[in-house]
């Protein structure tokens, strides 16, 4: 998809992508910055979502690569979860073209608030691994598949949902959960991007510039995950969960007002 933008606007979107990549690598929710910015730049909503998936792939890939290189993630142990997340996202991307998402728009702000409250108050949130509730196979066919389906179908807060699943169901410490969440998020981003690309909705040049910005921000954020751990992840997850809830409720209010 071709789209003309000034050099100044491209530079601004690059800076937004850097910030979003930094936030995404730690807590998720970078789409709160990039999607409105893309629409403000003049992209139609579908093109904004599609291009956002392209640039998000940069952030999630480089964050994943960093965590794998540092030994936080062993890909061999995640093959099934990666596959299930990919399939779920592909199915969700297909489904969103046929099903009304209005019910999710109503429910999601409260789910995000619940995630924020869990990370804020739960005593299970720490750097230490705890008792595993689900085996890796069950986790792949339940949590990975379900969150992948959600990402393809709707999207906001996917990183937070993955991190929550790893903490509460896989028994991971917070930094380890964040690292594994980025790997699955990369899988879901790729799956969704493929189906958007088949529909010709991606602004490739603009998305490519933003992808570089995402990669830079994600690399910086990933390093903080390893050095600061829960000291930075926990408060940022709480803040981003609240921010996403406020943004989604605000969008609903504006829609209700105009109706």
Coordinates of C-alpha atoms in Angstrom, one line a residue:
X1 CA 0.0 0.0 0.0
X2 CA 1.5 3.3 -1.1
X3 CA 1.2 6.3 1.2
X4 CA 2.9 9.7 1.0
X5 CA 4.2 11.5 4.1
X6 CA 6.5 14.4 4.8
X7 CA 10.0 13.7 6.1
X8 CA 9.1 15.5 9.3
X9 CA 6.1 13.3 9.9
X10 CA 8.1 10.2 9.2
X11 CA 10.7 11.3 11.7
X12 CA 8.0 11.9 14.3
X13 CA 6.5 8.5 13.7
X14 CA 10.0 6.9 14.0
X15 CA 10.3 8.6 17.4
X16 CA 6.9 7.3 18.5
X17 CA 8.0 3.8 17.4
X18 CA 11.1 4.0 19.5
X19 CA 9.1 4.9 22.6
X20 CA 6.5 2.2 21.8
X21 CA 9.1 -0.4 21.3
X22 CA 10.7 0.5 24.7
X23 CA 7.3 0.2 26.4
X24 CA 6.3 -3.0 24.6
X25 CA 9.4 -4.8 25.5
X26 CA 8.8 -4.2 29.2
X27 CA 5.0 -4.1 29.7
X28 CA 3.1 -4.1 26.4
X29 CA 0.7 -1.4 25.3
X30 CA 2.9 0.3 22.8
X31 CA 0.0 0.2 20.3
X32 CA -1.6 3.0 22.5
X33 CA 1.0 5.3 20.9
X34 CA 1.5 3.9 17.4
X35 CA -2.0 3.2 16.3
X36 CA -3.4 6.7 17.1
X37 CA -0.2 8.2 15.6
X38 CA -0.7 6.3 12.4
X39 CA -4.3 7.4 12.1
X40 CA -3.4 11.0 13.0
X41 CA -0.9 10.8 10.1
X42 CA -3.8 10.0 7.8
X43 CA -3.8 6.2 7.4
X44 CA -7.3 4.6 7.2
X45 CA -8.1 2.5 10.3
X46 CA -7.4 -0.9 8.7
X47 CA -4.2 0.3 7.1
X48 CA -3.1 1.7 10.5
X49 CA -3.7 -1.6 12.2
X50 CA -1.9 -3.5 9.4
X51 CA 1.1 -1.1 9.4
X52 CA 1.2 -1.3 13.2
X53 CA 1.6 -5.0 13.0
X54 CA 4.6 -4.6 10.6
X55 CA 6.4 -2.2 12.9
X56 CA 5.5 -4.2 16.0
X57 CA 7.2 -7.2 14.5
X58 CA 10.5 -5.3 14.7
X59 CA 10.1 -4.6 18.4
X60 CA 9.0 -8.1 19.3
X61 CA 11.6 -9.8 17.1
X62 CA 14.6 -7.8 18.6
X63 CA 13.3 -8.1 22.1
X64 CA 12.9 -11.9 21.6
X65 CA 16.4 -12.2 20.0
X66 CA 17.9 -10.3 23.0
X67 CA 16.2 -12.6 25.5
X68 CA 17.2 -15.7 23.6
X69 CA 20.8 -14.7 23.4
X70 CA 20.9 -13.9 27.1
X71 CA 19.6 -17.4 27.9
X72 CA 16.3 -16.2 29.3
X73 CA 14.3 -18.2 26.7
X74 CA 15.0 -21.6 25.3
X75 CA 13.3 -21.8 21.9
X76 CA 13.4 -25.6 21.8
X77 CA 11.0 -25.7 24.8
X78 CA 8.6 -23.2 23.3
X79 CA 8.0 -24.7 19.8
X80 CA 4.5 -25.9 20.5
X81 CA 3.5 -22.7 22.3
X82 CA 4.9 -20.6 19.4
X83 CA 3.0 -22.7 16.9
X84 CA -0.3 -22.5 18.9
X85 CA 0.1 -18.7 19.3
X86 CA 0.7 -18.4 15.5
X87 CA -2.4 -20.5 14.6
X88 CA -4.5 -18.6 17.1
X89 CA -3.5 -15.3 15.7
X90 CA -4.1 -16.4 12.2
X91 CA -7.6 -17.6 13.1
X92 CA -8.3 -14.4 15.0
X93 CA -7.3 -12.2 12.0
X94 CA -9.6 -14.2 9.8
X95 CA -12.5 -14.0 12.3
X96 CA -12.2 -10.3 12.9
X97 CA -13.2 -9.7 9.3
X98 CA -16.5 -11.6 9.9
X99 CA -17.5 -11.0 13.5
X100 CA -18.5 -7.8 15.4
X101 CA -15.9 -6.9 18.0
X102 CA -18.2 -4.6 20.0
X103 CA -18.5 -7.0 22.9
X104 CA -14.7 -7.0 23.3
X105 CA -14.6 -3.2 23.3
X106 CA -17.0 -3.2 26.3
X107 CA -15.2 -6.0 28.2
X108 CA -11.6 -5.2 27.5
X109 CA -11.1 -2.1 29.7
X110 CA -12.2 -4.0 32.8
X111 CA -10.0 -6.9 31.9
X112 CA -7.0 -4.5 31.6
X113 CA -7.9 -3.0 35.0
X114 CA -8.0 -6.6 36.5
X115 CA -4.5 -7.3 35.1
X116 CA -3.2 -4.1 36.6
X117 CA -4.7 -5.0 39.9
X118 CA -3.3 -8.5 39.8
X119 CA 0.3 -7.2 39.1
X120 CA -0.1 -4.6 41.8
X121 CA -1.5 -6.7 44.6
X122 CA -0.6 -10.3 43.9
X123 CA 2.0 -11.9 46.1
X124 CA 2.9 -14.3 43.3
X125 CA 4.6 -11.5 41.4
X126 CA 8.3 -11.8 42.0
X127 CA 11.6 -12.7 40.3
X128 CA 11.4 -16.3 41.5
X129 CA 9.8 -19.2 39.6
X130 CA 6.9 -20.8 41.4
X131 CA 4.7 -23.9 41.2
X132 CA 3.6 -24.6 37.6
X133 CA -0.2 -25.0 37.2
X134 CA -0.2 -26.2 33.6
X135 CA 2.3 -28.4 31.8
X136 CA 4.0 -26.8 28.7
X137 CA 1.7 -28.8 26.4
X138 CA -1.5 -27.7 28.1
X139 CA -0.2 -24.2 28.3
X140 CA 0.4 -24.2 24.5
X141 CA -3.1 -25.5 23.7
X142 CA -4.9 -23.2 26.2
X143 CA -3.2 -19.9 27.1
X144 CA -0.9 -19.6 24.0
X145 CA -3.7 -20.4 21.6
X146 CA -6.3 -18.3 23.3
X147 CA -4.2 -15.2 23.7
X148 CA -3.0 -15.6 20.1
X149 CA -6.6 -15.8 19.0
X150 CA -7.3 -12.6 20.9
X151 CA -4.3 -10.8 19.4
X152 CA -5.4 -11.6 15.8
X153 CA -9.0 -10.7 16.6
X154 CA -8.5 -7.5 18.6
X155 CA -5.0 -7.0 20.0
X156 CA -4.6 -4.3 22.8
X157 CA -2.7 -5.6 25.8
X158 CA -1.6 -8.9 24.2
X159 CA 1.9 -8.7 25.9
X160 CA 0.2 -8.2 29.3
X161 CA -2.1 -11.2 28.8
X162 CA 0.9 -13.4 27.8
X163 CA 2.9 -12.2 30.8
X164 CA 0.0 -12.8 33.1
X165 CA -0.4 -16.3 31.7
X166 CA 3.2 -17.2 32.2
X167 CA 3.2 -15.9 35.8
X168 CA -0.1 -17.4 36.9
X169 CA -0.2 -20.7 34.9
X170 CA 3.5 -21.5 34.0
X171 CA 4.9 -20.3 37.4
X172 CA 7.5 -18.0 35.9
X173 CA 9.1 -15.1 37.7
X174 CA 8.2 -11.7 36.2
X175 CA 11.4 -11.1 34.1
X176 CA 11.3 -14.6 32.7
X177 CA 7.5 -14.3 32.0
X178 CA 8.2 -11.0 30.2
X179 CA 10.9 -12.5 28.0
X180 CA 8.7 -15.5 27.0
X181 CA 5.8 -13.2 26.4
X182 CA 7.8 -11.3 23.7
X183 CA 8.6 -14.5 21.8
X184 CA 4.9 -15.5 21.6
X185 CA 4.0 -11.9 20.8
X186 CA 6.4 -12.0 17.8
X187 CA 4.7 -15.2 16.6
X188 CA 1.2 -13.6 16.8
X189 CA 2.4 -10.4 15.1
X190 CA 3.9 -12.3 12.2
X191 CA 0.7 -14.3 11.7
X192 CA -1.5 -11.3 11.7
X193 CA 0.8 -9.4 9.4
X194 CA 0.7 -12.1 6.8
X195 CA -3.1 -12.0 6.6
X196 CA -3.1 -8.1 6.5
X197 CA -0.4 -8.2 3.8
X198 CA -2.5 -10.6 1.7
X199 CA -5.3 -8.1 1.8
X200 CA -2.9 -5.3 0.6
X201 CA -3.4 -3.2 3.7
X202 CA 0.2 -2.6 4.8
X203 CA 2.1 0.7 4.2
X204 CA 5.4 -1.0 3.8
X205 CA 7.8 1.9 3.5
X206 CA 6.4 3.8 6.5
X207 CA 6.1 0.5 8.5
X208 CA 9.7 -0.3 7.6
X209 CA 11.0 3.0 9.1
X210 CA 8.9 2.5 12.2
X211 CA 10.1 -1.1 12.5
X212 CA 13.7 0.2 12.8
X213 CA 12.5 2.5 15.6
X214 CA 10.7 -0.3 17.3
X215 CA 13.8 -2.4 17.2
X216 CA 15.9 0.3 18.8
X217 CA 13.4 0.9 21.6
X218 CA 12.8 -2.8 22.2
X219 CA 16.6 -3.4 22.5
X220 CA 16.9 -0.7 25.2
X221 CA 13.8 -1.9 27.0
X222 CA 14.9 -5.5 27.0
X223 CA 18.2 -4.7 28.7
X224 CA 16.3 -3.0 31.5
X225 CA 14.2 -6.1 32.0
X226 CA 17.3 -8.1 32.8
X227 CA 19.0 -5.4 34.9
X228 CA 16.0 -4.0 36.8
X229 CA 13.5 -6.9 36.7
X230 CA 10.3 -6.5 38.7
X231 CA 11.3 -3.0 39.9
X232 CA 10.5 -1.6 36.5
X233 CA 8.2 -4.2 35.0
X234 CA 5.6 -4.3 37.7
X235 CA 4.9 -0.5 37.9
X236 CA 5.0 -0.1 34.1
X237 CA 2.5 -3.0 33.6
X238 CA 0.2 -1.4 36.2
X239 CA 0.5 2.1 34.5
X240 CA 0.0 0.7 31.0
X241 CA -3.0 -1.4 32.1
X242 CA -4.7 1.7 33.5
X243 CA -3.8 3.8 30.5
X244 CA -5.2 1.2 28.1
X245 CA -8.4 1.0 30.2
X246 CA -8.8 4.8 30.2
X247 CA -8.1 5.0 26.4
X248 CA -10.6 2.2 25.6
X249 CA -13.3 3.7 27.8
X250 CA -12.7 7.1 26.4
X251 CA -13.2 5.7 22.8
X252 CA -16.4 4.1 23.9
X253 CA -17.7 7.3 25.4
X254 CA -17.0 9.3 22.3
X255 CA -18.8 6.7 20.2
X256 CA -21.8 6.7 22.5
X257 CA -21.8 10.5 22.4
X258 CA -21.9 10.7 18.7
X259 CA -24.6 8.0 18.4

